[in-house]
mmCIF file of C-alpha atoms in Angstrom:
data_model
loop_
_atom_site.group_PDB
_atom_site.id
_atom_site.type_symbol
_atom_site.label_atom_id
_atom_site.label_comp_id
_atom_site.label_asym_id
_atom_site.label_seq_id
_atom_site.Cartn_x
_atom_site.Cartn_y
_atom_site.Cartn_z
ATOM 1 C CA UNK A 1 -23.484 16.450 65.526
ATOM 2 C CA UNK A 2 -24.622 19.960 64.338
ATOM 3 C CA UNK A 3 -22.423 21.343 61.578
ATOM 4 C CA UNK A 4 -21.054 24.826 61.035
ATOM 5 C CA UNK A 5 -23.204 27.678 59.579
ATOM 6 C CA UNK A 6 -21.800 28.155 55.704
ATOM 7 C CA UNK A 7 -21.931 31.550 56.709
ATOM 8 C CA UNK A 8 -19.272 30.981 59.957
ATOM 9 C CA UNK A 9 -17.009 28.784 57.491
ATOM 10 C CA UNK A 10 -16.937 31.794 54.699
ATOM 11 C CA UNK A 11 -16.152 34.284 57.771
ATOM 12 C CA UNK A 12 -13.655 31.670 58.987
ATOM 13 C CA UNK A 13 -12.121 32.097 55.219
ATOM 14 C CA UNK A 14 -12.531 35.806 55.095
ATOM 15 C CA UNK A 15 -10.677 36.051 58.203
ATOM 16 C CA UNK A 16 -13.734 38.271 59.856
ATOM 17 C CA UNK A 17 -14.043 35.869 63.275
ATOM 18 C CA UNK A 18 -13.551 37.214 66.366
ATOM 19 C CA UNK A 19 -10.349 35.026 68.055
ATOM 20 C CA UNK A 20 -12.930 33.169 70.114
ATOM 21 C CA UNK A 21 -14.997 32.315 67.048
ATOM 22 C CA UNK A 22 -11.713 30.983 65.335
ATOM 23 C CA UNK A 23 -10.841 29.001 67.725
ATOM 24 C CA UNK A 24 -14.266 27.180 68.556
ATOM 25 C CA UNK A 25 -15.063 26.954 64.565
ATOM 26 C CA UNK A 26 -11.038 25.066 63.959
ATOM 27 C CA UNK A 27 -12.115 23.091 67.072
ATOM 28 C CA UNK A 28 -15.785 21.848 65.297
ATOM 29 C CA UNK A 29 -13.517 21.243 62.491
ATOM 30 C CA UNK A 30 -11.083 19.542 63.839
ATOM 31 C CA UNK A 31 -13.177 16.617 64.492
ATOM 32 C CA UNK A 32 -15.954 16.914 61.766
ATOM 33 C CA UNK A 33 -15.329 15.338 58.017
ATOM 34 C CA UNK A 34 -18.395 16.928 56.733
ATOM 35 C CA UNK A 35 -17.625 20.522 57.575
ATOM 36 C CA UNK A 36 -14.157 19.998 56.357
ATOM 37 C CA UNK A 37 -15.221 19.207 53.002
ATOM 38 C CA UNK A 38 -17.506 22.097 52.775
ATOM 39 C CA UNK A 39 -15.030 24.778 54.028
ATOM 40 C CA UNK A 40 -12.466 22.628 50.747
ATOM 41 C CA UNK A 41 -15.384 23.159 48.477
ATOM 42 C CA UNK A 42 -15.648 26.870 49.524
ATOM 43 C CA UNK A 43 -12.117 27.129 49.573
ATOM 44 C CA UNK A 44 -12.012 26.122 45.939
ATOM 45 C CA UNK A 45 -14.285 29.265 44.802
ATOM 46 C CA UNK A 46 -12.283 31.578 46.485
ATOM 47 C CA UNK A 47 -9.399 30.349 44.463
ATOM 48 C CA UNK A 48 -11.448 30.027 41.098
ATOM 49 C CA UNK A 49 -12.339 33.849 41.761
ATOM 50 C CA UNK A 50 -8.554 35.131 42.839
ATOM 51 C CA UNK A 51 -7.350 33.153 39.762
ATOM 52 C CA UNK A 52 -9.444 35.362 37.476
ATOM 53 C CA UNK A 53 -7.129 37.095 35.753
ATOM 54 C CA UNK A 54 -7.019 40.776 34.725
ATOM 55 C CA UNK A 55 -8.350 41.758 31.271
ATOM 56 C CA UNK A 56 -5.663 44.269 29.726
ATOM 57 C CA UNK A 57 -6.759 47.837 29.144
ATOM 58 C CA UNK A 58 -5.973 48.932 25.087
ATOM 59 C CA UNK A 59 -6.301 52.350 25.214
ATOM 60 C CA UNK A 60 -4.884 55.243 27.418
ATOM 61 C CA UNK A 61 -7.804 57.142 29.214
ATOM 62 C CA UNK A 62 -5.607 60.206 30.527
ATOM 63 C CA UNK A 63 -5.453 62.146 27.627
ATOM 64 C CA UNK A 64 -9.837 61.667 27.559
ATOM 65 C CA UNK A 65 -10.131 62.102 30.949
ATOM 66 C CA UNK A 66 -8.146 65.663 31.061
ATOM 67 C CA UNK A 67 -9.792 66.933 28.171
ATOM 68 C CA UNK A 68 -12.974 65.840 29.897
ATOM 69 C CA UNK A 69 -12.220 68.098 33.091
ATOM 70 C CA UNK A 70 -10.759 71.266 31.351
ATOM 71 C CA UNK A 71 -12.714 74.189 31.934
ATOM 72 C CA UNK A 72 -14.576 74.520 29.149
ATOM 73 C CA UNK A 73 -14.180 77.715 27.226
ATOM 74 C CA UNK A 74 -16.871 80.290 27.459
ATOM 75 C CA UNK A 75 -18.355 80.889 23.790
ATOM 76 C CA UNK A 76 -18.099 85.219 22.449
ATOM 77 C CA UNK A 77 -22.145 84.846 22.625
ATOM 78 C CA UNK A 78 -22.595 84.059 26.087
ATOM 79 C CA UNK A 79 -20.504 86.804 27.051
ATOM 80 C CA UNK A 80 -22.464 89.163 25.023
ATOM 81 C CA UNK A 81 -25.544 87.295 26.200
ATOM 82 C CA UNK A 82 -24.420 88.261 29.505
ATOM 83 C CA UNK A 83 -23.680 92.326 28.799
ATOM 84 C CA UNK A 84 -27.060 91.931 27.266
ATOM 85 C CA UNK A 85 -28.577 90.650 29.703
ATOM 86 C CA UNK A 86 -26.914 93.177 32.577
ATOM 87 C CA UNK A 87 -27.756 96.679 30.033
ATOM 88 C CA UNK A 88 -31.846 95.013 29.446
ATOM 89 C CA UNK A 89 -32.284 94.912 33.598
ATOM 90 C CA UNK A 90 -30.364 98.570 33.617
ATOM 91 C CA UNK A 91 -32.558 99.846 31.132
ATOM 92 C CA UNK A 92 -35.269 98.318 32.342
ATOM 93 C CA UNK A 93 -34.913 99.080 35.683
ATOM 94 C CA UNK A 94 -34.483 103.017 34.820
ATOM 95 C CA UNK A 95 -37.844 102.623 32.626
ATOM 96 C CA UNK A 96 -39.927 101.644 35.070
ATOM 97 C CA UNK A 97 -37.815 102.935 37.683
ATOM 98 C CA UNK A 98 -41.139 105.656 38.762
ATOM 99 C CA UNK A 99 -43.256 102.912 38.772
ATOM 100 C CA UNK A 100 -41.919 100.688 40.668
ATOM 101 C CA UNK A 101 -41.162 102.756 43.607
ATOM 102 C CA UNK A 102 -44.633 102.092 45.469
ATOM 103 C CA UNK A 103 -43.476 98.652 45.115
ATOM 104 C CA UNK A 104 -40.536 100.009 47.139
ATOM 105 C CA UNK A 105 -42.939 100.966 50.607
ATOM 106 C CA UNK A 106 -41.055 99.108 52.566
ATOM 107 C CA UNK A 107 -37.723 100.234 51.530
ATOM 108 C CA UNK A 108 -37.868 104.227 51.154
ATOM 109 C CA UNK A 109 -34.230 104.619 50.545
ATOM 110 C CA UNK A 110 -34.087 102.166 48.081
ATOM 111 C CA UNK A 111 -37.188 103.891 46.359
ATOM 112 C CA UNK A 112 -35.462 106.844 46.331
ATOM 113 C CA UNK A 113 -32.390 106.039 44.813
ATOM 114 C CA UNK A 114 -34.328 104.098 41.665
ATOM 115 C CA UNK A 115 -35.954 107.602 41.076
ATOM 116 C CA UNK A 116 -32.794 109.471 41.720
ATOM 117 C CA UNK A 117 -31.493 106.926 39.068
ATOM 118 C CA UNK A 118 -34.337 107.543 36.147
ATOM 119 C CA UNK A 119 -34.098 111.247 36.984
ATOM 120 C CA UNK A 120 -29.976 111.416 36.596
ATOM 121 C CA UNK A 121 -30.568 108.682 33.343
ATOM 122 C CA UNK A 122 -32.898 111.294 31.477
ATOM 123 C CA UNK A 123 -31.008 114.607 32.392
ATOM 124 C CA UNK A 124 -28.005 112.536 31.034
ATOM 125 C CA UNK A 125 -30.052 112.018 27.832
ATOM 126 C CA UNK A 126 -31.455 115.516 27.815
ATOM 127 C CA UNK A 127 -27.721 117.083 27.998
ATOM 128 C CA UNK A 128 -26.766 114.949 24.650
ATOM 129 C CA UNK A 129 -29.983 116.332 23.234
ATOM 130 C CA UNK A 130 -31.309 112.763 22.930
ATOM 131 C CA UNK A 131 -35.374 112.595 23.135
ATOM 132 C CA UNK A 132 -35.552 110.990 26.893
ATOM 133 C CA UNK A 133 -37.800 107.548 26.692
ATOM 134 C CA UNK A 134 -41.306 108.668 28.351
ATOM 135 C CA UNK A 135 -41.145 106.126 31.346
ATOM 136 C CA UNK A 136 -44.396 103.828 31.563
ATOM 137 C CA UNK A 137 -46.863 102.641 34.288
ATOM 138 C CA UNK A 138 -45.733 99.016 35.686
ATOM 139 C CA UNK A 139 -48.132 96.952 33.152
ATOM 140 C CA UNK A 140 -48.488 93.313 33.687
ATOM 141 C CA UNK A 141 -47.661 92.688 30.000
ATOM 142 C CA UNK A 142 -44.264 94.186 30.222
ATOM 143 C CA UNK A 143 -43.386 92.895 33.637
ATOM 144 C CA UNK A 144 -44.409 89.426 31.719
ATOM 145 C CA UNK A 145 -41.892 90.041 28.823
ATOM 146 C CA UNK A 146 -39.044 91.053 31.328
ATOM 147 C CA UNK A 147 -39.689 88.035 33.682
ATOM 148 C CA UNK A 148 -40.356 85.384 30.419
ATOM 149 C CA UNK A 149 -36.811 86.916 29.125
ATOM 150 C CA UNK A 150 -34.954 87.183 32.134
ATOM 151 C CA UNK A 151 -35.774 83.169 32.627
ATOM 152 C CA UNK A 152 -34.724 82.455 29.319
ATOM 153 C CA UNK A 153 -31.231 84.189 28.525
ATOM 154 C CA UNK A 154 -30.370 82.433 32.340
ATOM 155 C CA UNK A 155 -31.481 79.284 31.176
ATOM 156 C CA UNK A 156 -29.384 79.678 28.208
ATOM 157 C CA UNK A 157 -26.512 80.925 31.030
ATOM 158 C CA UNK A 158 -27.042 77.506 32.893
ATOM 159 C CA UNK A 159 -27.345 75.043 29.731
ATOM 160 C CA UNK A 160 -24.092 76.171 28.142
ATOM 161 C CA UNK A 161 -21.073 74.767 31.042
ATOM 162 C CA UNK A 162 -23.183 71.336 30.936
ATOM 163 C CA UNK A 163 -22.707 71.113 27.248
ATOM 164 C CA UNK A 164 -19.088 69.003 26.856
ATOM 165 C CA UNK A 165 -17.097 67.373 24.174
ATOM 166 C CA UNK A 166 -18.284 64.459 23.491
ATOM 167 C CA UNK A 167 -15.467 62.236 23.526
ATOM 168 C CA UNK A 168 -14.636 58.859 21.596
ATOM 169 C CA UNK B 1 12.934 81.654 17.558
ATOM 170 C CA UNK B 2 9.495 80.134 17.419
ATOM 171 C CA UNK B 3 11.296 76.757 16.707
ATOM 172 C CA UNK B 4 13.632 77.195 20.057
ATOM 173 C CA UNK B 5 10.665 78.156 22.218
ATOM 174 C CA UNK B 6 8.562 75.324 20.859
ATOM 175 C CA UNK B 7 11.871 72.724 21.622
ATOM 176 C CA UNK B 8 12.204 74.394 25.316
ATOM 177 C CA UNK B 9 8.427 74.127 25.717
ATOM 178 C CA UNK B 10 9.019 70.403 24.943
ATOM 179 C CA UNK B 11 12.057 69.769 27.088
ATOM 180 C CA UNK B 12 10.153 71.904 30.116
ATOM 181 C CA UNK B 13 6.902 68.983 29.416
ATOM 182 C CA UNK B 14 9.228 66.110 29.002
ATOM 183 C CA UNK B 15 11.371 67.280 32.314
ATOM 184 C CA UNK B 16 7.697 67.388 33.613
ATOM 185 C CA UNK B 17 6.851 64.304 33.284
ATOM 186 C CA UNK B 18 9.545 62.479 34.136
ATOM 187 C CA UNK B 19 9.720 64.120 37.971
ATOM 188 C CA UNK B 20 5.924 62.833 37.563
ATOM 189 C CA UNK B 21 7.000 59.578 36.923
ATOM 190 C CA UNK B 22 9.438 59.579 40.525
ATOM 191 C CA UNK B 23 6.584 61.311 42.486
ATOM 192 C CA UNK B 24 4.408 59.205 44.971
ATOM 193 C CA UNK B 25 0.501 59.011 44.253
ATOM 194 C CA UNK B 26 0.193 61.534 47.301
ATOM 195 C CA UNK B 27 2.691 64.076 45.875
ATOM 196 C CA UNK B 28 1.086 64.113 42.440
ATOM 197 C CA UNK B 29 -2.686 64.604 44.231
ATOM 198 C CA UNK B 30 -1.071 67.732 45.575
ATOM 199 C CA UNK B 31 0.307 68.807 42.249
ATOM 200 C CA UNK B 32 -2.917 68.387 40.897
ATOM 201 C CA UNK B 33 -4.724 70.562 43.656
ATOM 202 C CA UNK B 34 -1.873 73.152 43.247
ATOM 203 C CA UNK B 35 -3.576 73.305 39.056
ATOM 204 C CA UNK B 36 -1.069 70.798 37.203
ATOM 205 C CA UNK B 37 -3.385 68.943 35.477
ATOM 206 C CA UNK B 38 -0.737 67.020 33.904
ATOM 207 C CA UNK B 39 0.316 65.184 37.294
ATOM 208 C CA UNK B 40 -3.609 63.570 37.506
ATOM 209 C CA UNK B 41 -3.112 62.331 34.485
ATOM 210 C CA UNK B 42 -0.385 60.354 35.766
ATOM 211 C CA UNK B 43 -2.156 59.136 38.411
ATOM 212 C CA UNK B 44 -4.868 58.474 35.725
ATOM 213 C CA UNK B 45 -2.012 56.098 33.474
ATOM 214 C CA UNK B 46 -1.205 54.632 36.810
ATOM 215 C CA UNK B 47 -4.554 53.352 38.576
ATOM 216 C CA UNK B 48 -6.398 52.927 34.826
ATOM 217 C CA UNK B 49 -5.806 49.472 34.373
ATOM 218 C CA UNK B 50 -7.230 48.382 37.754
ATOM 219 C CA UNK B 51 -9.898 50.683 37.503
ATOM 220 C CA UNK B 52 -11.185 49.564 34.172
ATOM 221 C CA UNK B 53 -11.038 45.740 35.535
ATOM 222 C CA UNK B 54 -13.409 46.583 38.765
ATOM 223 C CA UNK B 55 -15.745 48.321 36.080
ATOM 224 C CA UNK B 56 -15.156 45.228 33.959
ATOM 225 C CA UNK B 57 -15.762 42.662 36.349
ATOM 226 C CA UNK B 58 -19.155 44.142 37.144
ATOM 227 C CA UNK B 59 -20.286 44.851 33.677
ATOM 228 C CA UNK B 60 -18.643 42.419 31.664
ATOM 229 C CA UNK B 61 -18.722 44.971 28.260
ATOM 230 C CA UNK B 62 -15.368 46.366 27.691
ATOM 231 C CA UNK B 63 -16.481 49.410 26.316
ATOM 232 C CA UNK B 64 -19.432 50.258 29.501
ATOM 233 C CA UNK B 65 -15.689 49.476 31.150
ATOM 234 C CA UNK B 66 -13.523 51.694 29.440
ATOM 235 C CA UNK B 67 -16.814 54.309 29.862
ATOM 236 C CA UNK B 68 -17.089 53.841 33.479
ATOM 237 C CA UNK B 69 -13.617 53.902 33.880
ATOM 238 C CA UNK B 70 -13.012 57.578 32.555
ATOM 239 C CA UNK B 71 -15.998 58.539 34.239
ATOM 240 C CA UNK B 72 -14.390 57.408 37.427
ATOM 241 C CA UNK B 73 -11.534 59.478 37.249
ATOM 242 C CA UNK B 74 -13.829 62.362 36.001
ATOM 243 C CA UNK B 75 -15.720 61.955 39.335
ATOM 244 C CA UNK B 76 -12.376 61.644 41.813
ATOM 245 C CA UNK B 77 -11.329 64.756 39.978
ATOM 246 C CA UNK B 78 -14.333 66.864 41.193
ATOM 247 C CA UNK B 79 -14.081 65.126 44.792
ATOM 248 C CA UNK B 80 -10.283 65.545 44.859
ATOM 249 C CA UNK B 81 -10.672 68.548 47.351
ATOM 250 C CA UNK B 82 -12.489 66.224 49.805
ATOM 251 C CA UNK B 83 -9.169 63.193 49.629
ATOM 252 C CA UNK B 84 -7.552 62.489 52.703
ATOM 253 C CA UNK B 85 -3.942 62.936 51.529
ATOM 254 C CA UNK B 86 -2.630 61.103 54.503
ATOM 255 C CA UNK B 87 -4.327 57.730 53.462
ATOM 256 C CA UNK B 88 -3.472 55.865 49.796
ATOM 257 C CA UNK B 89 -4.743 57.169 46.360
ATOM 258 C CA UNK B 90 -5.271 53.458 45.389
ATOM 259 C CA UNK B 91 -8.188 51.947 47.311
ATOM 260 C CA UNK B 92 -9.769 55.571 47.261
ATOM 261 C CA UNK B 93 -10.103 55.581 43.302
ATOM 262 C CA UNK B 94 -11.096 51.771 43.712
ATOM 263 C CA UNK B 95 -13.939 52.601 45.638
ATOM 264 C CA UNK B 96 -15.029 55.239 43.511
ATOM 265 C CA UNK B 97 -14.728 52.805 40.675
ATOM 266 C CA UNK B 98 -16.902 50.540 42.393
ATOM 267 C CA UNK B 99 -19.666 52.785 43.431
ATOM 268 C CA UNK B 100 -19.767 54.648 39.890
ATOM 269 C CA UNK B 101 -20.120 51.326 38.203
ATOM 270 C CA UNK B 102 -22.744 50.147 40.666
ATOM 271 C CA UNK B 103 -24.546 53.456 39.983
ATOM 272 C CA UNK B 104 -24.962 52.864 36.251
ATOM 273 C CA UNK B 105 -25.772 49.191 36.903
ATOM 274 C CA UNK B 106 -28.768 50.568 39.035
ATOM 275 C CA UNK B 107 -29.621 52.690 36.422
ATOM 276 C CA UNK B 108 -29.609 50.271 33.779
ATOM 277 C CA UNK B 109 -31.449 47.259 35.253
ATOM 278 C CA UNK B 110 -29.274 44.803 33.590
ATOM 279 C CA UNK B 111 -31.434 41.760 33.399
ATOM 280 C CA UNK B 112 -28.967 39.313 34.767
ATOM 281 C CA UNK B 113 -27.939 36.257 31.847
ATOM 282 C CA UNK B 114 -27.106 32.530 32.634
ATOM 283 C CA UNK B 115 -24.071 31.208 32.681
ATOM 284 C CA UNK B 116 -24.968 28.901 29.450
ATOM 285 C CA UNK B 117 -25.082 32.199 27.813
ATOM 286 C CA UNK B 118 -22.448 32.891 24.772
ATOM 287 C CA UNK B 119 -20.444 35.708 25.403
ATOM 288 C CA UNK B 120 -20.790 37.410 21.405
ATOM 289 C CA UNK B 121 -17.156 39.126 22.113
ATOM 290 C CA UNK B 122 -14.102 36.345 22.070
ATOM 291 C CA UNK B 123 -12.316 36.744 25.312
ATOM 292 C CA UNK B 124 -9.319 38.355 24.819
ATOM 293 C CA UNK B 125 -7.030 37.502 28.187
ATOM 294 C CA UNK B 126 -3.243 37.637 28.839
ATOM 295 C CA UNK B 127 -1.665 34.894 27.163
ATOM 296 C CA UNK B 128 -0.442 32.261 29.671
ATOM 297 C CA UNK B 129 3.005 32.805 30.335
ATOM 298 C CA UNK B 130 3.419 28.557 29.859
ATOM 299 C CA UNK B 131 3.342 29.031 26.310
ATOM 300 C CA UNK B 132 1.499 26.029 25.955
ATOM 301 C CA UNK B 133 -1.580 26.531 24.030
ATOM 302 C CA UNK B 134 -3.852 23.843 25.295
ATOM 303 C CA UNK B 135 -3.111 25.229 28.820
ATOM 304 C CA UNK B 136 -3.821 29.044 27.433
ATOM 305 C CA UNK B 137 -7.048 27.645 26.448
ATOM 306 C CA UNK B 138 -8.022 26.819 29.502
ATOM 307 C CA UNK B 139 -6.991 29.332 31.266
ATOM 308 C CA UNK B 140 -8.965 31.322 28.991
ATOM 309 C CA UNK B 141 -12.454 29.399 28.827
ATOM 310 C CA UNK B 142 -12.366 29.441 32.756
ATOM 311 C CA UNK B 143 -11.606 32.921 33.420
ATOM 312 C CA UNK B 144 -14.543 33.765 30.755
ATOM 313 C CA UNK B 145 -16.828 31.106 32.883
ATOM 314 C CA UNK B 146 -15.922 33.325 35.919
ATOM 315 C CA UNK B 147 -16.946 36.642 34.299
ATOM 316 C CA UNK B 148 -19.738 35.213 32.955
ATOM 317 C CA UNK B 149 -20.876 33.805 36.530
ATOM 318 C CA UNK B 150 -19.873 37.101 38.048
ATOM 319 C CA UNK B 151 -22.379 38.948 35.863
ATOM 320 C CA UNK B 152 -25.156 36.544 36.063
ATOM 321 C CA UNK B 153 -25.750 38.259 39.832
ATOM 322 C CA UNK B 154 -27.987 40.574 40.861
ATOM 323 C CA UNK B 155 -25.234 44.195 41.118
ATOM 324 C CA UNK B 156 -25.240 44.563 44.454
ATOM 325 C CA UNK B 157 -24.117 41.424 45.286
ATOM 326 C CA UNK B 158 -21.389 41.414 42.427
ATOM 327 C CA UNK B 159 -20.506 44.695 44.357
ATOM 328 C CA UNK B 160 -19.868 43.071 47.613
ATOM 329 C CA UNK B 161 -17.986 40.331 45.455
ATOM 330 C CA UNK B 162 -15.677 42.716 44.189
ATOM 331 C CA UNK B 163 -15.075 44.603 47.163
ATOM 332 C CA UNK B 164 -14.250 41.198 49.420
ATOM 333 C CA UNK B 165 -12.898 39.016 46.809
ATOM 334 C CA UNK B 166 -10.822 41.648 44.177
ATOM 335 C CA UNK B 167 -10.179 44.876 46.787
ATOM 336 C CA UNK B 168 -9.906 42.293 49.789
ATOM 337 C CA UNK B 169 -12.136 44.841 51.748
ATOM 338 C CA UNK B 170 -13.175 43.813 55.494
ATOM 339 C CA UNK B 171 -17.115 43.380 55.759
ATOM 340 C CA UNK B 172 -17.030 46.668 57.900
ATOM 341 C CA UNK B 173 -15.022 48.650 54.848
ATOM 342 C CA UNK B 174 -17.955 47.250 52.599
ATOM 343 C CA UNK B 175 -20.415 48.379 54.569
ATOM 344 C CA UNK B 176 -19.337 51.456 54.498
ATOM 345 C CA UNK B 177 -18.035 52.111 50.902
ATOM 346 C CA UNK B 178 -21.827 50.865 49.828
ATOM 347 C CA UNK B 179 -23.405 52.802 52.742
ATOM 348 C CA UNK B 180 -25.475 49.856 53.487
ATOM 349 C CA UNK B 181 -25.469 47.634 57.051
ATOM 350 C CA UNK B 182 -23.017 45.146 57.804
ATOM 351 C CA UNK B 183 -25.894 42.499 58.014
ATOM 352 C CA UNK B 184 -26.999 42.962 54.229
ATOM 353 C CA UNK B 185 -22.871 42.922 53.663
ATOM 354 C CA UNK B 186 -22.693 39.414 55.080
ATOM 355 C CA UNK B 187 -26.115 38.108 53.940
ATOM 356 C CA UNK B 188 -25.180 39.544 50.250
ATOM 357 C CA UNK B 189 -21.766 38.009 50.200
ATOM 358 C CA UNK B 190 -23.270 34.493 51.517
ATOM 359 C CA UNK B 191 -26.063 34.511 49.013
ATOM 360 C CA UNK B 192 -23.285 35.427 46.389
ATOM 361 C CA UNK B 193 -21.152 32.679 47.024
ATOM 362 C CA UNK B 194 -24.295 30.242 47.166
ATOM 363 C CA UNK B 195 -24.891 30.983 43.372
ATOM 364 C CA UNK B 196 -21.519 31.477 42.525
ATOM 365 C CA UNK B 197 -20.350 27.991 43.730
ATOM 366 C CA UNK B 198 -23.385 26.318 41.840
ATOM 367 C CA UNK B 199 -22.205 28.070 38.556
ATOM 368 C CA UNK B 200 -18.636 27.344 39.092
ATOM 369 C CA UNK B 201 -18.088 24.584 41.578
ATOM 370 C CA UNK B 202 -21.195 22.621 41.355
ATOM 371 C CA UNK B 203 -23.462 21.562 44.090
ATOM 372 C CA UNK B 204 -22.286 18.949 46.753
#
């Protein structure tokens, strides 16, 4: 007589047989001794696992777990990292503002504007009798600085929400 | 003045709280979507317990537990927006609990340790309610021969374990929850219970 397939008596267990299945694998066992004591034995781990019994928790994880997902505050620095950051690409956008507008070929308007921009920036300076900054060709050197710097005060943007409390 | 405000402060908490305490699991998810953080951390004191067993059960280290456990609720906090509020909180967080914890076993490659081994940290389980010592005992060795067992598998498979055995999950629902196919589901569980019933039952 061939027997049951462990893996029908563990579905016959789990409840996961199709009706048809049930029936035919109660029939099998019905009239064989062998399969009976195998679907016992099986029977016996699934009560040695539901008998495991739950281990008590000591400590109360809500007041960790909403400290963990408060916003977390934003520090004076990066906010002044950010002004900072917006009055360098201002500045530096009306320094160079000449220089880049060949860069600007495509986009005449936009060209335009950027000198419009330097040109209002330095008559601004000239009517509080400040010395207007002589504006400079686009050097590779200074477009270097601007990009290295740019990277690194938004790195510094990113890094900062990541770091959290550490909690014990 | 400072003193009154402080005292209605309190009473407006402690009123809080307690209509926290009458709402359903589905009431205080939409609390917490509406910005009252204190209602998910009701939700938090509710489902902890069973949360920090799944993660228990599959580590076996209290503290990984009580770890994974926060981290768990951390998680369903960030995917709250994507609950179905029309189906229960429970099995949801479970789920989460399970996959988190099967995460960090992934990431660890816990070397898996034989059931001879000697847990270092005494088993500390609910006294039995028989008050007899002897039987206590027992009750303890055995369910520390269970964790023990449970651990010595490969994660996955205590995954599917915990999913059929603890959160009574159909093979389909495992499937799915592990995002694997319903064959490995079945073949997992079988192999499983093949090592399980040698460390706990013994061969026939």
């Amino acid at each position: 007589m061939n027997h049951l397939p462990l893996e029908i008596l563990d579905a016959l267990l789990d409840e996961q047989l199709a009706p048809g299945e049930r029936a035919d694998a109660h029939a099998h066992l019905a009239a064989c001794a062998d399969c009976r004591a195998e679907l016992d034995a099986r029977r016996q781990l699934f009560a040695t696992l539901d008998a495991l019994a739950d281990e008590p928790l000591a400590v109360d994880l809500a007041p960790r777990v909403l400290a963990q997902i408060e916003p977390t505050p934003r520090a004076w620095w990066i906010a002044a990292l950010t002004v900072a950051e917006m009055a360098a690409a201002i500045a530096l956008a009306v320094w160079l503002g000449g220089t880049l507008v060949p860069l600007f070929d495509l986009l005449p308007d936009f060209g335009a504007a950027l000198t419009a921009i330097q040109q209002a920036a330095i008559d601004a300076l000239n009517a509080i009798h400040i010395e207007p900054l002589e504006t400079v060709p686009l050097d590779g050197l200074v477009l270097g600085v601007a990009i290295v710097a740019w990277l690194l005060t938004n790195w510094l943007l990113i890094q900062f929400p990541k770091q959290k409390e550490v909690l014990v | 003045m400072a003193l009154a405000a402080a005292q209605r402060g309190n009473w407006v908490r402690t009123s809080r709280m307690e209509s926290f305490e009458n709402a359903s699991d589905g009431e205080l998810v939409a609390r917490t979507r509406a910005g009252e953080r204190d209602a998910y951390g009701e939700l938090v004191r509710r489902h902890q317990a069973t949360v920090y067993n799944i993660a228990y059960r599959l580590v076996g280290e209290r503290e990984t537990a009580r770890d994974l456990a926060q981290e768990t609720f951390v998680c369903a906090f960030s995917a709250l927006a994507s609950f179905d509020a029309t189906r229960p909180f429970a099995p949801w967080i479970h789920r989460i609990a399970t996959n988190t914890t099967l995460n960090w076993l992934e990431r660890q490659r816990v070397p898996t340790v034989s059931l001879e081994h000697d847990d270092t940290e005494p088993a500390r389980e609910i006294p039995d309610e028989s008050n007899d010592p002897a039987r206590a005992l027992l009750v303890q060795e055995q369910n520390a021969r269970v964790r023990r067992a449970l651990i010595a598998l490969p994660p996955r498979q205590r995954a599917v374990i915990e999913l059929r055995h603890f959160q009574d999950l159909s093979y389909e629902e495992i499937a799915t929850t592990l995002g694997i196919p319903l064959s490995d589901v079945k073949s997992d569980l079988f192999r499983a219970r093949q090592h399980l019933r040698k460390l706990l039952v013994g061969e026939r």
